Short mmCIF file of C-alpha atoms and ligand atoms in Angstrom, two decimals:
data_model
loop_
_atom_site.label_atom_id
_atom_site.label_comp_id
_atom_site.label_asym_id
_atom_site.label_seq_id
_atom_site.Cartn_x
_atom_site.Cartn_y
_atom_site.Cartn_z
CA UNK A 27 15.45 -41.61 -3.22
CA UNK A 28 18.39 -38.89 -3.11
CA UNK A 29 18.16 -36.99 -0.32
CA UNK A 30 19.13 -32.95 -0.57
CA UNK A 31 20.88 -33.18 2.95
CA UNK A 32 23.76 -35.99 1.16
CA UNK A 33 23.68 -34.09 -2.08
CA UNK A 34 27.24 -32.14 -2.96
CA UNK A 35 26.10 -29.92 -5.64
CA UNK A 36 29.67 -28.87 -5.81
CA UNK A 37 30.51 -27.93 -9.79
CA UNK A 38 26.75 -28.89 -10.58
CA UNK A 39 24.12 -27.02 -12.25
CA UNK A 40 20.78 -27.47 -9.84
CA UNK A 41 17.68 -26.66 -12.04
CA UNK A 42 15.48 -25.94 -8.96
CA UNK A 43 11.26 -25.72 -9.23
CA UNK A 44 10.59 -23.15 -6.63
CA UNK A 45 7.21 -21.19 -5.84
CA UNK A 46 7.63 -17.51 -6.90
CA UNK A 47 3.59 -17.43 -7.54
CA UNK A 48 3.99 -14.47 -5.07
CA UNK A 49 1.28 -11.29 -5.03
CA UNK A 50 2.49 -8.14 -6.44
CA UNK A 51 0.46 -4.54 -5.89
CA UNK A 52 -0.55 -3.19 -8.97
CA UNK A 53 3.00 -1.44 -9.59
CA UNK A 54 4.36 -4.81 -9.48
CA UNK A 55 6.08 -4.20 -6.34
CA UNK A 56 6.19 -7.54 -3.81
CA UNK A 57 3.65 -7.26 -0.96
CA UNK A 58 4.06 -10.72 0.66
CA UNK A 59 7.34 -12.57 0.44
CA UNK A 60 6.59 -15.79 2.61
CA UNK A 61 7.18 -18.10 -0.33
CA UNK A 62 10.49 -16.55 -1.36
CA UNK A 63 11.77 -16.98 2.20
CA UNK A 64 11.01 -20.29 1.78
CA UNK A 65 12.82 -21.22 -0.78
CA UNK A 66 15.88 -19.71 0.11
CA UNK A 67 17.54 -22.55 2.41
CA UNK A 68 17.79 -24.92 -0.84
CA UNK A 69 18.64 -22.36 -3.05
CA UNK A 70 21.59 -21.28 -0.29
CA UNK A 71 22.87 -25.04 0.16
CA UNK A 72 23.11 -25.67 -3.55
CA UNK A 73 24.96 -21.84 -3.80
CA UNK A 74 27.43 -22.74 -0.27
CA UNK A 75 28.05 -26.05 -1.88
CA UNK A 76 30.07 -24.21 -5.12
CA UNK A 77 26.69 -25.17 -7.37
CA UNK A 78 24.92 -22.99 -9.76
CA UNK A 79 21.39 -22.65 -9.09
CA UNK A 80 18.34 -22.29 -11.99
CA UNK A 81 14.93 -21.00 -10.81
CA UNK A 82 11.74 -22.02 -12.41
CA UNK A 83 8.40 -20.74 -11.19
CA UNK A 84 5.14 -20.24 -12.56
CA UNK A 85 3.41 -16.73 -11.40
CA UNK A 86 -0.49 -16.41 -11.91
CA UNK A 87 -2.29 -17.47 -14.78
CA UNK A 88 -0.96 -15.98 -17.86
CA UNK A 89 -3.44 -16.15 -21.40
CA UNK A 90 -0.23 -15.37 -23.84
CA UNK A 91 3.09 -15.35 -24.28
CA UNK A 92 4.82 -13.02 -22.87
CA UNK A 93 2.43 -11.67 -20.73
CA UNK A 94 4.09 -8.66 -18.63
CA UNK A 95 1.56 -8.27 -15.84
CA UNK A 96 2.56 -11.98 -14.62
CA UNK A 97 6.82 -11.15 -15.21
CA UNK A 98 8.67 -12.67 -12.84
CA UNK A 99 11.39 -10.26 -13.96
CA UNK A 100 9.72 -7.91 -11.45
CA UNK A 101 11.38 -9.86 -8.51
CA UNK A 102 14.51 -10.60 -9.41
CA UNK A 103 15.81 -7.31 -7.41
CA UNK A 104 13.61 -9.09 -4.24
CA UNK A 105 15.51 -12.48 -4.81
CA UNK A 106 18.79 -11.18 -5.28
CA UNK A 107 18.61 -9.35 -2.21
CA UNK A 108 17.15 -12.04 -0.30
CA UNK A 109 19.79 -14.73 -1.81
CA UNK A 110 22.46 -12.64 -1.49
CA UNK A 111 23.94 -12.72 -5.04
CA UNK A 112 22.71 -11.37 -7.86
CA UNK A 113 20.23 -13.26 -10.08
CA UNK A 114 20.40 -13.21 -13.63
CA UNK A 115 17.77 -13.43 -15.97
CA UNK A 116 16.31 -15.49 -18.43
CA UNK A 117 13.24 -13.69 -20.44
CA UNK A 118 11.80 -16.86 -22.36
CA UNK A 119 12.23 -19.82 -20.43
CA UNK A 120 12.83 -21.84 -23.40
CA UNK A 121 15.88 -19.62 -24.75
CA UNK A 122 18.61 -19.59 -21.93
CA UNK A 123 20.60 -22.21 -23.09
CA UNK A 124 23.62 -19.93 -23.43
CA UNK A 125 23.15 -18.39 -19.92
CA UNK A 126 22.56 -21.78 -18.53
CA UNK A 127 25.95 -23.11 -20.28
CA UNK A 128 27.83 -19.89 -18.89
CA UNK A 129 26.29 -20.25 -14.86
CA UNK A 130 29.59 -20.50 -12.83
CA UNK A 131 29.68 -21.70 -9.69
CA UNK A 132 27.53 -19.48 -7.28
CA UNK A 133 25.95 -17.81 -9.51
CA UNK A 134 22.05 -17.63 -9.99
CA UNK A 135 19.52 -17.38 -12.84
CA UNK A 136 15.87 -17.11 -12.78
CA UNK A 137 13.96 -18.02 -15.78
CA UNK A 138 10.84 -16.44 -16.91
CA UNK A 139 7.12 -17.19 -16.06
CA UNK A 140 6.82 -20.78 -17.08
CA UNK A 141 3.36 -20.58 -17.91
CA UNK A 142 3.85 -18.30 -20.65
CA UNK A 143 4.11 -21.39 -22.73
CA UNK A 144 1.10 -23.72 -22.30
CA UNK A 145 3.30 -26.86 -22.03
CA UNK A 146 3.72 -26.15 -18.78
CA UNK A 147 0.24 -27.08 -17.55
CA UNK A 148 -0.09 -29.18 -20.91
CA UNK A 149 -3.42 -26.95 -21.31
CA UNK A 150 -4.49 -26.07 -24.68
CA UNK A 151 -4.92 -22.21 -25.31
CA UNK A 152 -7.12 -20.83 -28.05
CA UNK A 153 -9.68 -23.40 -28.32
CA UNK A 154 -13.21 -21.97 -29.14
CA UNK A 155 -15.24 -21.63 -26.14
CA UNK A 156 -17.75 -23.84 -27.52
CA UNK A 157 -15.37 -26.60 -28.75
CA UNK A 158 -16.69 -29.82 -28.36
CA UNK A 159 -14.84 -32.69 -25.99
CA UNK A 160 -13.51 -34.34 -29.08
CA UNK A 161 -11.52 -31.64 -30.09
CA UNK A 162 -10.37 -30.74 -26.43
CA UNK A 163 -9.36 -33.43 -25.71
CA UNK A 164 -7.68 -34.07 -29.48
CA UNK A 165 -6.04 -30.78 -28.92
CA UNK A 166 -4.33 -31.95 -25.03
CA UNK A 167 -2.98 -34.88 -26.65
CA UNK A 168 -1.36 -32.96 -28.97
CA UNK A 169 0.20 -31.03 -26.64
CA UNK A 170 1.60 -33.94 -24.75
CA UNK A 171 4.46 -35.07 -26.46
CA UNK A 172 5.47 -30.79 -26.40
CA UNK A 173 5.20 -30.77 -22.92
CA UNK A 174 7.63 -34.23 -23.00
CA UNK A 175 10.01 -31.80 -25.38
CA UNK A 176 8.84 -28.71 -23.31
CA UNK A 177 10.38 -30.25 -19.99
CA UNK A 178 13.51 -32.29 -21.63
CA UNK A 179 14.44 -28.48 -22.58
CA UNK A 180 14.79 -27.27 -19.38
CA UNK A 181 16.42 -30.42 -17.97
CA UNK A 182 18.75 -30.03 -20.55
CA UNK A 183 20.18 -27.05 -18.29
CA UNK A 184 21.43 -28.85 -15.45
CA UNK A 185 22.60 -31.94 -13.87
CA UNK A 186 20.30 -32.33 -11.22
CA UNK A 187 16.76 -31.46 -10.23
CA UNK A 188 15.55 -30.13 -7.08
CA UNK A 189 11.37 -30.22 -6.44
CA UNK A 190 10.74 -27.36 -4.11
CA UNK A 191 7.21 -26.03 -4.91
CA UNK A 192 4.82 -27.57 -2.41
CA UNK A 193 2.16 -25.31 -3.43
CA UNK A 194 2.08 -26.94 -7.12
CA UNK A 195 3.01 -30.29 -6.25
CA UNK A 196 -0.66 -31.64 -6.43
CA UNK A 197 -0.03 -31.01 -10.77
CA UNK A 198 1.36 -32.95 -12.69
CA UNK A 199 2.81 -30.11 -15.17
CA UNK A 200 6.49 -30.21 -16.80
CA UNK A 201 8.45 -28.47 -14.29
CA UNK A 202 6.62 -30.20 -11.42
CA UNK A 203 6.79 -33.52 -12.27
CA UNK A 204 7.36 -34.67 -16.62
CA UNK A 205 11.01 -33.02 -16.17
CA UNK A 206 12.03 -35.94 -13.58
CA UNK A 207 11.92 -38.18 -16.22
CA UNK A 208 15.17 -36.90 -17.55
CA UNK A 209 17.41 -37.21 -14.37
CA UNK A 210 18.27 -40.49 -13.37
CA UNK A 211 17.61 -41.63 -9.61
CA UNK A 212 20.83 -40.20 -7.87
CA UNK A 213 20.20 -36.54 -9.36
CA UNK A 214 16.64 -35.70 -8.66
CA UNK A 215 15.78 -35.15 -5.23
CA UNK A 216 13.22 -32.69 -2.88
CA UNK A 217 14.09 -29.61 -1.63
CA UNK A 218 14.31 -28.31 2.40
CA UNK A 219 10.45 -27.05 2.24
CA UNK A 220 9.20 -29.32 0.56
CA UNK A 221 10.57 -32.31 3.26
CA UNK A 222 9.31 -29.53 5.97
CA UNK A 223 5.90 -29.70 4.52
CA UNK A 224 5.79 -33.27 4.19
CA UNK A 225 7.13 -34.01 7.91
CA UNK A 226 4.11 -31.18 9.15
CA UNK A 227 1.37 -33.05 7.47
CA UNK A 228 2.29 -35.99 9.02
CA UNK A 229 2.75 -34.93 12.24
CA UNK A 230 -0.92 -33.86 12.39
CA UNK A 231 -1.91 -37.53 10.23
CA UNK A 232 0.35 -39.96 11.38
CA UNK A 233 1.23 -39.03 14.89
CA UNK A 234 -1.80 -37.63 16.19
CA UNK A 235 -1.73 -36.75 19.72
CA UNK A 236 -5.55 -36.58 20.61
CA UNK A 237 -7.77 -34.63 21.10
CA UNK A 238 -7.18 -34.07 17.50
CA UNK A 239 -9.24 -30.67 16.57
CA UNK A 240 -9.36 -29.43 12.46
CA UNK A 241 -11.36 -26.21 12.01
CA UNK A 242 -12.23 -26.13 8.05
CA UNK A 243 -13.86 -22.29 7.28
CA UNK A 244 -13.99 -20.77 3.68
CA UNK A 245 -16.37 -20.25 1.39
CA UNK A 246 -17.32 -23.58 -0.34
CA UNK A 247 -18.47 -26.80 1.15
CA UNK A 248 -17.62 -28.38 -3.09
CA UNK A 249 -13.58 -27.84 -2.37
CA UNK A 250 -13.68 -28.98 0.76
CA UNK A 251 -15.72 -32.43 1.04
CA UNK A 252 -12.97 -34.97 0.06
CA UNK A 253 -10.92 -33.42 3.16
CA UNK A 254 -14.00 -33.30 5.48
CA UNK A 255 -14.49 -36.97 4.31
CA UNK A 256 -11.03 -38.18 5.11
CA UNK A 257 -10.75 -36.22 8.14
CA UNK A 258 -13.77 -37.87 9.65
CA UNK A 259 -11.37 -40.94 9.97
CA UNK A 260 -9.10 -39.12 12.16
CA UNK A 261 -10.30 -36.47 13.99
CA UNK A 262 -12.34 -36.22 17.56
CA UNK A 263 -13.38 -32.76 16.40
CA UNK A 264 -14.50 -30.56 13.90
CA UNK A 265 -15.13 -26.90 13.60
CA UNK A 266 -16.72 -25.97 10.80
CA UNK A 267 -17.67 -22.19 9.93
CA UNK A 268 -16.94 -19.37 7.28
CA UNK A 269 -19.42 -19.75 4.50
CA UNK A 270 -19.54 -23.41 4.11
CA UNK A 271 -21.70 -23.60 7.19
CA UNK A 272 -24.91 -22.05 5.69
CA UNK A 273 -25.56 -24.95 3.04
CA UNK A 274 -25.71 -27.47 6.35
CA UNK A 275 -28.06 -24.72 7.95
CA UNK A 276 -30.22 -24.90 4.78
CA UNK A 277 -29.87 -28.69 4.57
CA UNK A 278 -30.92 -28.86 8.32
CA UNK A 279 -33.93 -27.00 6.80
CA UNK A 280 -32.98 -23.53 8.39
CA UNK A 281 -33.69 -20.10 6.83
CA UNK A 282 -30.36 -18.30 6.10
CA UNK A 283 -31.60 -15.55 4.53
CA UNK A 284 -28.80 -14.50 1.42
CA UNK A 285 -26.09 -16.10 2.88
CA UNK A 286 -23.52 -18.37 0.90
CA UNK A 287 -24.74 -21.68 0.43
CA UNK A 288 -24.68 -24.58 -2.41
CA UNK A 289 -28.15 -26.64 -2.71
CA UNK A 290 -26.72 -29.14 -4.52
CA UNK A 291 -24.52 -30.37 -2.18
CA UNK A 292 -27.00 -30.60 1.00
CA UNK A 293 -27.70 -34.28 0.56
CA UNK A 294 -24.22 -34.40 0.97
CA UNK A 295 -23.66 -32.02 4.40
CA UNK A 296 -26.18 -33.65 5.72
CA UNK A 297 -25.04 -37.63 5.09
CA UNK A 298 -21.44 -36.21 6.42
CA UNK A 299 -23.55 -34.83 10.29
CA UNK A 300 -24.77 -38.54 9.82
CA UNK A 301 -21.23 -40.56 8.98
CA UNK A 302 -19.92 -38.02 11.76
CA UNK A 303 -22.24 -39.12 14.23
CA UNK A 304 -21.33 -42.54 13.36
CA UNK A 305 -18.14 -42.31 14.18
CA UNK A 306 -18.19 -40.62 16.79
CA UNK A 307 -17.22 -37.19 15.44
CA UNK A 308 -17.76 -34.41 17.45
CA UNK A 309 -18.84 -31.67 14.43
CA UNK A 310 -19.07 -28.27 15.83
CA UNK A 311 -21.37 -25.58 13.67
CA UNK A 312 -21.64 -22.33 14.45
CA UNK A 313 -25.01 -21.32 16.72
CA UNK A 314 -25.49 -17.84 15.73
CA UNK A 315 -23.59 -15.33 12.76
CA UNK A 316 -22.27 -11.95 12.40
CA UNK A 317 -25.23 -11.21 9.62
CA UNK A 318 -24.73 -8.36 6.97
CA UNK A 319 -27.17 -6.63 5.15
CA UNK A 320 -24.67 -6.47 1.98
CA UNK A 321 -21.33 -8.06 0.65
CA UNK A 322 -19.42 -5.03 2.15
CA UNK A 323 -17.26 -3.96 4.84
CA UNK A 324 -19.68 -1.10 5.99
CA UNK A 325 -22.62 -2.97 5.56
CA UNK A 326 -24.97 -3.19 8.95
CA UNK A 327 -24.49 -5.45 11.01
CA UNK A 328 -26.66 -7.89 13.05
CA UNK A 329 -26.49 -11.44 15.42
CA UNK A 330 -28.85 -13.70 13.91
CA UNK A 331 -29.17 -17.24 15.29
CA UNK A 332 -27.60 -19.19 12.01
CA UNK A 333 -31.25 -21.33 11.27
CA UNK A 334 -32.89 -17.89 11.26
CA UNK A 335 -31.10 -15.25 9.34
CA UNK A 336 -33.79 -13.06 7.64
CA UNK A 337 -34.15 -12.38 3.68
CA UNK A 338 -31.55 -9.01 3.03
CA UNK A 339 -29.08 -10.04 5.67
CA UNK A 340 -26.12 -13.01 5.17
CA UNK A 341 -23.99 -14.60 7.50
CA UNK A 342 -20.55 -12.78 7.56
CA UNK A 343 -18.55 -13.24 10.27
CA UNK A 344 -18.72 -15.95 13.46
CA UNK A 345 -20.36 -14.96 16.72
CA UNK A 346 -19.05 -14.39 20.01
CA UNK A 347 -21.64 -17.44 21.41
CA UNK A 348 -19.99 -19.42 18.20
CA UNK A 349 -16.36 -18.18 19.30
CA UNK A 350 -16.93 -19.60 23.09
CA UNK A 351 -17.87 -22.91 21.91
CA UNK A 352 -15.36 -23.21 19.78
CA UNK A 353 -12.31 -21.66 22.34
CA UNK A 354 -13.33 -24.31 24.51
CA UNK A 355 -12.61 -27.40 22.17
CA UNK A 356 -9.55 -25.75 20.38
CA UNK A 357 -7.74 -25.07 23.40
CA UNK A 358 -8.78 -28.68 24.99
CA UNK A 359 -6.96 -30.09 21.64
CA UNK A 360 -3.25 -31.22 21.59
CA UNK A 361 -3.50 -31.49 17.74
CA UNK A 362 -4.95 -28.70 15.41
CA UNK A 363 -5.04 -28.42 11.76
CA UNK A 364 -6.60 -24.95 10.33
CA UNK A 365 -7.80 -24.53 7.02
CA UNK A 366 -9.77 -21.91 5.71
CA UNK A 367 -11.09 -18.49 7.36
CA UNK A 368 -14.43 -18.43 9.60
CA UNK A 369 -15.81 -15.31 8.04
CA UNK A 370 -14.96 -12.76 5.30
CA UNK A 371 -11.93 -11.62 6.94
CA UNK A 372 -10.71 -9.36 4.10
CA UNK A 373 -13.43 -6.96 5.10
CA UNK A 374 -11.99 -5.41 8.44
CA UNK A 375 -15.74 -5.15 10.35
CA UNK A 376 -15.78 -9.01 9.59
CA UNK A 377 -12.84 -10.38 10.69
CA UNK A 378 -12.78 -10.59 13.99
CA UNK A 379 -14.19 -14.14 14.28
CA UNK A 380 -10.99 -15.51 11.98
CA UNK A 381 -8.68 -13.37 14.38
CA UNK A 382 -10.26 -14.86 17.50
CA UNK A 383 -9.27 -18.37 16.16
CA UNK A 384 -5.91 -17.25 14.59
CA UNK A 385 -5.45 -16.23 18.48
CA UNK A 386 -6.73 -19.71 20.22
CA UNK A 387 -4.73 -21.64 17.87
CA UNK A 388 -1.91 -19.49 19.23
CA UNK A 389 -3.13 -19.86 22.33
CA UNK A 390 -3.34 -23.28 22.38
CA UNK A 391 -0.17 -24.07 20.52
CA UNK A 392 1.58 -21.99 23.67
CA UNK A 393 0.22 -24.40 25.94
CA UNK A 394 1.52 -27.54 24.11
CA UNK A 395 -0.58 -28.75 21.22
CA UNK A 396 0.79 -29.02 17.79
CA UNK A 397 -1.16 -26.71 15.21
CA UNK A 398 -0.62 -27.20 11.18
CA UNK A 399 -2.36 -24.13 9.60
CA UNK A 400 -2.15 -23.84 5.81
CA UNK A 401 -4.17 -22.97 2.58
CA UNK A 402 -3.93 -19.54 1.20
CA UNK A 403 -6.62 -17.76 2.81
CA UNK A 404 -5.97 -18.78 6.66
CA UNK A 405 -2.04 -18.32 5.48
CA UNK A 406 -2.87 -14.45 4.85
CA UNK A 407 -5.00 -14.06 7.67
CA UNK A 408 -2.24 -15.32 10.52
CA UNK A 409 0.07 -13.18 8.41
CA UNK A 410 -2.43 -10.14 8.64
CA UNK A 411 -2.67 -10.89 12.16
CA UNK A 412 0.84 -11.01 12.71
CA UNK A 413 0.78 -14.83 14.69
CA UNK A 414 2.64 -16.42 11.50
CA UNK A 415 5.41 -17.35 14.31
CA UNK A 416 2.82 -18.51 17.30
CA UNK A 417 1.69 -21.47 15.54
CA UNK A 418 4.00 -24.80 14.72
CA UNK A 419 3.52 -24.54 10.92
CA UNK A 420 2.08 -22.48 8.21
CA UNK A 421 2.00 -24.30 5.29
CA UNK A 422 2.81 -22.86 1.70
CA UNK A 423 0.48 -25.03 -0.03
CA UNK A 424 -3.45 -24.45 -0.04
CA UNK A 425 -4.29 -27.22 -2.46
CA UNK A 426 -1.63 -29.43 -2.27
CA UNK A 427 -1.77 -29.33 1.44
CA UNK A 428 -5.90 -30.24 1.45
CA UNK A 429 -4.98 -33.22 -1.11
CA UNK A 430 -1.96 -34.59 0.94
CA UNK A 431 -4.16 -35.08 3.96
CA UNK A 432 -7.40 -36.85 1.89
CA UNK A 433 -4.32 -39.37 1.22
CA UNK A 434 -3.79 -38.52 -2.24
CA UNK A 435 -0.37 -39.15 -3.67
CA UNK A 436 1.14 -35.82 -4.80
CA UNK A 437 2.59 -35.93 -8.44
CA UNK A 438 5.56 -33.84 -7.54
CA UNK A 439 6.74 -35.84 -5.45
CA UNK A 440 5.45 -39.27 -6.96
CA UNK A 441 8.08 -37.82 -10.02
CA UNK A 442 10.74 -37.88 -7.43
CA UNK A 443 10.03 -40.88 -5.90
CA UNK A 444 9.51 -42.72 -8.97
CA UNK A 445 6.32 -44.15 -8.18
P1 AMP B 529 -11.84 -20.87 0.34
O1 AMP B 529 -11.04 -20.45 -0.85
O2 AMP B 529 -12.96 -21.79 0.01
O3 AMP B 529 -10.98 -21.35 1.48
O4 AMP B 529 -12.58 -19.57 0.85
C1 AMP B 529 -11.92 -18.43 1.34
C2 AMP B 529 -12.87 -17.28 1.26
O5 AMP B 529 -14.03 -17.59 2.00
C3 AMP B 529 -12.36 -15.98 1.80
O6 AMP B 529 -12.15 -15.11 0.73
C4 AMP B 529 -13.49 -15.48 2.71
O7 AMP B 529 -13.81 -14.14 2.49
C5 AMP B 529 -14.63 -16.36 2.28
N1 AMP B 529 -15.66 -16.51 3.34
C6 AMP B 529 -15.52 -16.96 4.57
N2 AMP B 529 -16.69 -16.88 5.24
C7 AMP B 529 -17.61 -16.38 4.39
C8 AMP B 529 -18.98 -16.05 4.49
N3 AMP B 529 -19.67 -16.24 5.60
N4 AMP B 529 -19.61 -15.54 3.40
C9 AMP B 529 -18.92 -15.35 2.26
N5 AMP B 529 -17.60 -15.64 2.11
C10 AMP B 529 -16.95 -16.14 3.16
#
């Protein structure tokens, strides 16, 4: 596999996938620009080297084509003056041949929202919403062979192909992975994040240093189970809390009042409490809740013990008593993966449980462990937090990240690999 670190883009036209899926404010002014930064040591080597660089992103989730709201032209300002040239731009995707062909040395283009065109996921738009499976699935494999012509289009704009998008690296869309197809071994290669992610996620799978602690939070047990089953394989502990908690509270045949939960999946919390047990898991619920009496930030509050939360109030936030028990293992830990926040931490009277772990992780990453925290939610919350730089890694990838450590082989970089 070609390796960026060998590669002399010098005189070479990089067409690089980067992740610009960045959040705007409703004036379409940047409010977070994490993923930009992270991008910008690839796009710099390529640029240093005397290469031309092409950015491709997808940004949101785009019905039509064009659709404004999702633009990326409303950052090329923030990634010129991050790069530190001025980026050029490319307002279809699929029509900058002659700006591609005129890219000196140096010089930068971004292309427009590659979702615009549904190639790019290979998902069919404009079906009828009761369409049967036939014709879905008659209508995707038409698509196909456009998404083949979809991504030989845009490799037709450069000599080599960089993978740099972590966060979309779990899909197997044109720009992720189809477009490898049309660079030959020597000219396709991953990007400086992308290895960075890679070497953090196995750090925390491969070269565990034990005790080995993950702390899963969120909302839904559904996204979360093929992790919690492949981390049961690994790790000594596991914190679970946020929302996902209450449908083991129910399954445990507690009363949780209005709180979060999914009945169809307590068979399934409660055979993981069992495999845990079995091997010798140490799972770690929380004892007692931060309960409100509505799904808002000035709702009342109230400390109910988590098996008896009364009808009118829901579990919100974690509990000092939960906290205690849970400072105690994290900080005993000299490995610590973090996914997912422990309460609803986007309402300011309910985040201080998901603060108080952003802070032991710290904490505990001071005093020597190695801590992997990643997936959007807990991403925004050390940002809010401001601890973004007290923890070994934040990784850019929510999903991606999740299916990299059940063991899953990541199209993205399967493309570049060749496998
Ligand atoms: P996920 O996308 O599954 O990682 O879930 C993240 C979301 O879980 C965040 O938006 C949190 O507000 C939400 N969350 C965490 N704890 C709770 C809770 N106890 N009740 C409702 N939502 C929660």
């Amino acid at each position: 596999m070609q390796n960026i670190d060998n590669y002399n883009f010098k005189g070479k036209k990089a067409i690089v996938r980067v992740d610009f899926n960045v959040p705007l404010d409703e004036n379409g002014k940047l409010t977070d620009d994490t993923r930009i930064r992270g991008a910008l040591p690839t796009l710099k080597k390529i640029l240093a080297d005397g290469g031309a660089v092409i950015m491709m992103s997808h940004m949101g989730k785009p019905k039509k084509n064009p659709d404004m709201k999702f633009s990326l032209g409303q950052i090329v300002d923030a990634v010129s003056e991050r790069l530190g040239v001025p980026v050029k731009f490319a307002p279809d995707c699929m029509k900058a041949d002659e700006l591609a062909k005129n890219l000196k040395p140096g010089e930068a283009l971004l292309l427009e929202n590659l979702r615009f065109y549904p190639e790019e996921e290979g998902k069919p738009r404009d079906l009828a919403k009761d369409a049967s499976d036939e014709v879905k699935a008659a209508a995707k494999a038409a698509l196909k062979p456009k998404q083949k012509e979809f991504a030989k289009h845009l490799a037709s704009y450069a000599d080599c192909y960089v993978n740099d998008a972590f966060g979309t690296a779990h899909r197997k869309h044109a720009s992720t992975a189809v477009i490898a197809d049309f660079f030959d071994t020597d000219n396709k290669m991953l990007g400086f994040l992308m290895n960075k992610e890679i070497t953090a996620i196995d750090n925390v799978m491969n070269n565990i240093q034990r005790p080995f602690t993950a702390i899963l939070g969120g909302s839904k047990v559904s996204s979360k189970l093929g992790v919690i089953r492949s981390l049961l394989d690994k790790v000594d502990n596991l914190i679970i809390g946020g929302g996902m908690g209450f449908t083991f509270f129910k399954a445990q045949g507690g009363k949780i009042g209005d709180s979060l939960h999914e009945d169809d999946l307590m068979p399934e919390a409660l055979s993981v409490l069992e495999e845990a047990k079995k091997k010798g898991v140490n799972i770690s619920l929380s004892v007692a809740t931060v309960a409100g009496d509505s799904f808002s930030n000035d709702a009342h509050q109230k400390v109910c013990d988590t098996h008896n939360i009364p009808d009118g109030w829901e579990g919100m936030d974690a509990s000092q008593a939960s906290l205690d028990n849970w400072k105690k293992i994290i900080m005993a830990s000299k490995t610590i993966l973090w996914n997912g926040p422990v309460g609803v931490f986007e309402f300011p009277n309910f985040a201080k449980g998901t603060e108080t772990i952003a802070k032991y992780v710290a904490e505990a990453t001071k005093a020597g462990a190695y801590s992997l925290v990643g997936g959007g939610d807990s991403v925004a919350a050390i940002n809010k937090f401001g601890l973004a730089d007290q923890v070994s890694y934040v990784s850019t990838g929510g999903g991606a990240m999740l299916e990299a450590i059940e063991g899953k082989v990541l199209p993205g970089i399967a493309a570049i690999k060749g496998e």
